[in-house]
mmCIF file of C-alpha atoms in Angstrom:
data_model
loop_
_atom_site.group_PDB
_atom_site.id
_atom_site.type_symbol
_atom_site.label_atom_id
_atom_site.label_comp_id
_atom_site.label_asym_id
_atom_site.label_seq_id
_atom_site.Cartn_x
_atom_site.Cartn_y
_atom_site.Cartn_z
ATOM 1 C CA MET A 22 -21.552 -90.994 59.187
ATOM 2 C CA SER A 23 -19.519 -88.601 57.091
ATOM 3 C CA ASP A 24 -20.345 -86.177 54.361
ATOM 4 C CA ASP A 25 -19.272 -86.589 50.712
ATOM 5 C CA ASP A 26 -16.073 -84.640 51.395
ATOM 6 C CA GLY A 27 -15.133 -86.914 54.306
ATOM 7 C CA SER A 28 -16.000 -84.506 57.095
ATOM 8 C CA GLU A 29 -17.924 -85.840 60.058
ATOM 9 C CA LEU A 30 -21.412 -84.475 60.700
ATOM 10 C CA SER A 31 -22.262 -84.369 64.367
ATOM 11 C CA VAL A 32 -25.411 -83.445 66.203
ATOM 12 C CA THR A 33 -23.256 -81.569 68.719
ATOM 13 C CA ALA A 34 -21.879 -79.312 65.979
ATOM 14 C CA PHE A 35 -25.383 -78.395 64.828
ATOM 15 C CA PHE A 36 -26.507 -77.967 68.435
ATOM 16 C CA GLU A 37 -23.647 -75.508 69.039
ATOM 17 C CA TYR A 38 -24.349 -73.794 65.712
ATOM 18 C CA CYS A 39 -27.988 -73.176 66.715
ATOM 19 C CA ARG A 40 -26.956 -71.865 70.122
ATOM 20 C CA THR A 41 -24.443 -69.537 68.473
ATOM 21 C CA GLN A 42 -27.045 -68.270 66.019
ATOM 22 C CA ALA A 43 -29.439 -67.635 68.924
ATOM 23 C CA ARG A 44 -26.762 -65.690 70.814
ATOM 24 C CA LEU A 45 -25.863 -63.629 67.742
ATOM 25 C CA LEU A 46 -29.506 -62.752 67.157
ATOM 26 C CA SER A 47 -29.951 -61.868 70.831
ATOM 27 C CA GLY A 48 -26.927 -59.587 70.630
ATOM 28 C CA ARG A 49 -28.318 -57.836 67.566
ATOM 29 C CA ALA A 50 -31.663 -57.492 69.372
ATOM 30 C CA GLU A 51 -29.911 -55.809 72.312
ATOM 31 C CA THR A 52 -28.278 -53.343 69.934
ATOM 32 C CA MET A 53 -31.653 -52.636 68.332
ATOM 33 C CA ARG A 54 -33.227 -52.190 71.765
ATOM 34 C CA SER A 55 -30.564 -49.599 72.581
ATOM 35 C CA ASP A 56 -31.261 -47.800 69.284
ATOM 36 C CA VAL A 57 -34.990 -47.770 70.074
ATOM 37 C CA ASP A 58 -34.308 -46.406 73.554
ATOM 38 C CA ASP A 59 -32.160 -43.624 72.059
ATOM 39 C CA LEU A 60 -34.907 -42.733 69.591
ATOM 40 C CA LEU A 61 -37.509 -42.685 72.360
ATOM 41 C CA GLU A 62 -35.298 -40.288 74.339
ATOM 42 C CA GLU A 63 -35.030 -38.038 71.283
ATOM 43 C CA ILE A 64 -38.816 -38.097 70.914
ATOM 44 C CA ASP A 65 -39.218 -37.189 74.577
ATOM 45 C CA ASP A 66 -36.768 -34.293 74.124
ATOM 46 C CA ASP A 67 -38.609 -33.075 71.017
ATOM 47 C CA LEU A 68 -41.966 -33.270 72.780
ATOM 48 C CA GLU A 69 -40.547 -31.388 75.762
ATOM 49 C CA THR A 70 -39.310 -28.677 73.382
ATOM 50 C CA ILE A 71 -42.759 -28.399 71.814
ATOM 51 C CA ARG A 72 -44.460 -28.272 75.229
ATOM 52 C CA GLY A 73 -41.963 -25.677 76.449
ATOM 53 C CA ARG A 74 -42.554 -23.405 73.476
ATOM 54 C CA LEU A 75 -46.323 -23.701 73.821
ATOM 55 C CA THR A 76 -46.137 -23.049 77.569
ATOM 56 C CA ASP A 77 -43.837 -20.045 77.085
ATOM 57 C CA HIS A 78 -46.192 -18.643 74.486
ATOM 58 C CA ALA A 79 -49.261 -19.186 76.698
ATOM 59 C CA ASN A 80 -47.513 -17.547 79.680
ATOM 60 C CA ASP A 81 -46.507 -14.542 77.567
ATOM 61 C CA ARG A 82 -50.121 -14.120 76.446
ATOM 62 C CA GLU A 83 -51.543 -14.312 79.970
ATOM 63 C CA GLY A 84 -48.996 -12.375 82.026
ATOM 64 C CA PRO A 85 -48.883 -8.671 82.820
ATOM 65 C CA THR A 86 -46.526 -8.051 79.899
ATOM 66 C CA ALA A 87 -48.709 -9.796 77.334
ATOM 67 C CA GLY A 88 -48.949 -8.214 73.982
ATOM 68 C CA PRO A 89 -46.546 -7.318 71.191
ATOM 69 C CA ALA A 90 -43.500 -7.583 73.447
ATOM 70 C CA GLY A 91 -44.303 -11.271 74.196
ATOM 71 C CA THR A 92 -42.732 -14.278 72.519
ATOM 72 C CA ASP A 93 -44.042 -15.024 69.040
ATOM 73 C CA LEU A 94 -45.010 -18.607 68.387
ATOM 74 C CA ASP A 95 -43.229 -19.977 65.331
ATOM 75 C CA VAL A 96 -45.935 -22.299 64.004
ATOM 76 C CA THR A 97 -43.789 -23.497 61.102
ATOM 77 C CA GLU A 98 -41.022 -24.577 63.465
ATOM 78 C CA LEU A 99 -43.531 -26.392 65.683
ATOM 79 C CA GLU A 100 -45.001 -28.167 62.655
ATOM 80 C CA GLU A 101 -41.503 -29.247 61.602
ATOM 81 C CA LEU A 102 -40.814 -30.557 65.100
ATOM 82 C CA GLU A 103 -44.129 -32.405 65.061
ATOM 83 C CA SER A 104 -43.264 -33.945 61.693
ATOM 84 C CA THR A 105 -39.868 -34.998 63.052
ATOM 85 C CA VAL A 106 -41.547 -36.626 66.049
ATOM 86 C CA GLU A 107 -43.975 -38.498 63.798
ATOM 87 C CA THR A 108 -41.117 -39.721 61.600
ATOM 88 C CA LYS A 109 -39.172 -40.905 64.642
ATOM 89 C CA GLN A 110 -42.279 -42.637 66.019
ATOM 90 C CA ALA A 111 -42.712 -44.531 62.744
ATOM 91 C CA LEU A 112 -39.036 -45.485 62.861
ATOM 92 C CA VAL A 113 -39.448 -46.724 66.446
ATOM 93 C CA GLU A 114 -42.400 -48.885 65.399
ATOM 94 C CA ALA A 115 -40.418 -50.369 62.515
ATOM 95 C CA LYS A 116 -37.399 -51.031 64.734
ATOM 96 C CA GLN A 117 -39.603 -52.603 67.402
ATOM 97 C CA ALA A 118 -41.126 -54.944 64.812
ATOM 98 C CA ARG A 119 -37.648 -55.903 63.585
ATOM 99 C CA LEU A 120 -36.496 -56.332 67.182
ATOM 100 C CA ALA A 121 -39.414 -58.661 67.886
ATOM 101 C CA ALA A 122 -38.583 -60.710 64.779
ATOM 102 C CA PHE A 123 -34.946 -61.077 65.865
ATOM 103 C CA GLN A 124 -36.005 -62.076 69.388
ATOM 104 C CA GLU A 125 -38.475 -64.613 68.039
ATOM 105 C CA LEU A 126 -35.918 -66.186 65.710
ATOM 106 C CA ALA A 127 -33.359 -66.307 68.536
ATOM 107 C CA ALA A 128 -35.878 -68.159 70.719
ATOM 108 C CA ASP A 129 -36.717 -70.500 67.835
ATOM 109 C CA TYR A 130 -33.008 -71.282 67.298
ATOM 110 C CA ALA A 131 -32.672 -72.000 71.033
ATOM 111 C CA ASP A 132 -35.682 -74.332 70.851
ATOM 112 C CA LEU A 133 -34.178 -76.067 67.820
ATOM 113 C CA ALA A 134 -30.891 -76.509 69.664
ATOM 114 C CA ALA A 135 -32.731 -78.129 72.582
ATOM 115 C CA GLU A 136 -34.647 -80.339 70.169
ATOM 116 C CA LEU A 137 -31.461 -81.442 68.413
ATOM 117 C CA HIS A 138 -29.805 -82.154 71.750
ATOM 118 C CA SER A 139 -32.643 -84.255 73.109
ATOM 119 C CA GLU A 140 -34.246 -85.875 70.067
ATOM 120 C CA ILE A 141 -31.700 -86.334 67.280
ATOM 121 C CA ASP A 142 -28.859 -88.857 67.149
ATOM 122 C CA ASP A 143 -27.849 -88.631 63.492
ATOM 123 C CA GLY A 144 -25.718 -85.754 62.145
ATOM 124 C CA HIS A 145 -27.375 -85.876 58.711
ATOM 125 C CA GLU A 146 -30.813 -85.656 60.255
ATOM 126 C CA ALA A 147 -29.636 -82.745 62.410
ATOM 127 C CA MET A 148 -28.326 -80.957 59.324
ATOM 128 C CA GLU A 149 -31.572 -81.545 57.450
ATOM 129 C CA ARG A 150 -33.562 -80.249 60.405
ATOM 130 C CA VAL A 151 -31.414 -77.088 60.578
ATOM 131 C CA ILE A 152 -31.683 -76.491 56.822
ATOM 132 C CA ARG A 153 -35.449 -76.957 56.866
ATOM 133 C CA PHE A 154 -35.733 -74.642 59.883
ATOM 134 C CA GLU A 155 -33.625 -71.910 58.268
ATOM 135 C CA LEU A 156 -35.564 -72.058 55.027
ATOM 136 C CA GLU A 157 -38.933 -71.998 56.815
ATOM 137 C CA HIS A 158 -37.859 -69.028 58.949
ATOM 138 C CA ASP A 159 -35.994 -67.194 56.157
ATOM 139 C CA ALA A 160 -32.992 -67.150 58.493
ATOM 140 C CA PRO A 161 -30.369 -66.074 55.919
ATOM 141 C CA VAL A 162 -32.017 -62.632 55.798
ATOM 142 C CA TYR A 163 -31.059 -62.088 59.444
ATOM 143 C CA PHE A 164 -27.346 -62.777 58.939
ATOM 144 C CA ASP A 165 -25.703 -60.260 56.616
ATOM 145 C CA ASP A 166 -22.150 -61.066 57.625
ATOM 146 C CA ARG A 167 -22.412 -64.808 58.110
ATOM 147 C CA GLN A 168 -23.381 -67.781 55.959
ATOM 148 C CA THR A 169 -26.116 -70.014 57.329
ATOM 149 C CA VAL A 170 -26.179 -73.796 56.980
ATOM 150 C CA ALA A 171 -29.046 -73.444 54.488
ATOM 151 C CA GLU A 172 -26.960 -71.096 52.329
ATOM 152 C CA ALA A 173 -23.927 -73.383 52.536
ATOM 153 C CA ALA A 174 -26.063 -76.366 51.525
ATOM 154 C CA ALA A 175 -27.563 -74.462 48.592
ATOM 155 C CA GLU A 176 -24.102 -73.337 47.490
ATOM 156 C CA SER A 177 -22.828 -76.915 47.738
ATOM 157 C CA ASN A 178 -25.758 -78.172 45.646
ATOM 158 C CA ASP A 179 -25.149 -75.453 43.046
ATOM 159 C CA GLN A 180 -21.492 -76.483 42.772
ATOM 160 C CA ARG A 181 -22.448 -80.136 42.324
ATOM 161 C CA ASP A 182 -24.892 -79.193 39.554
ATOM 162 C CA GLU A 183 -22.177 -77.383 37.573
#
């Protein structure tokens, strides 16, 4: 079983490819998780700043030195901080959704690898299964710096059509 260009197609190669894709996606998910954690820390810091300013202002109003000498509350600054927090929260939600998608695709690639390993004996069938999987899961979108099997197959078909 060899391809038109004489290269051998093996189930093992596609099995390893799927495992590699799963590991790459898991690595990207870890990086995204770290980014989300950093953003959540920033949100916590911003909220602590807001709470601190409100507490300071309330204490100045209630203490024995309350009055004009107390700390003025800069409402505009607090509104800007609140807006920043809301923007960061929306970004966290978007990153968490993207993170979940990467984790899901990584798990699906791992499942496909196991399926290829246990159920497929023919390299061509393995390739077809991988191509179908990648097209169904829109996998090329997840790999900016790497060509997927589906993209390579499409490119090969385009070259044959020319």
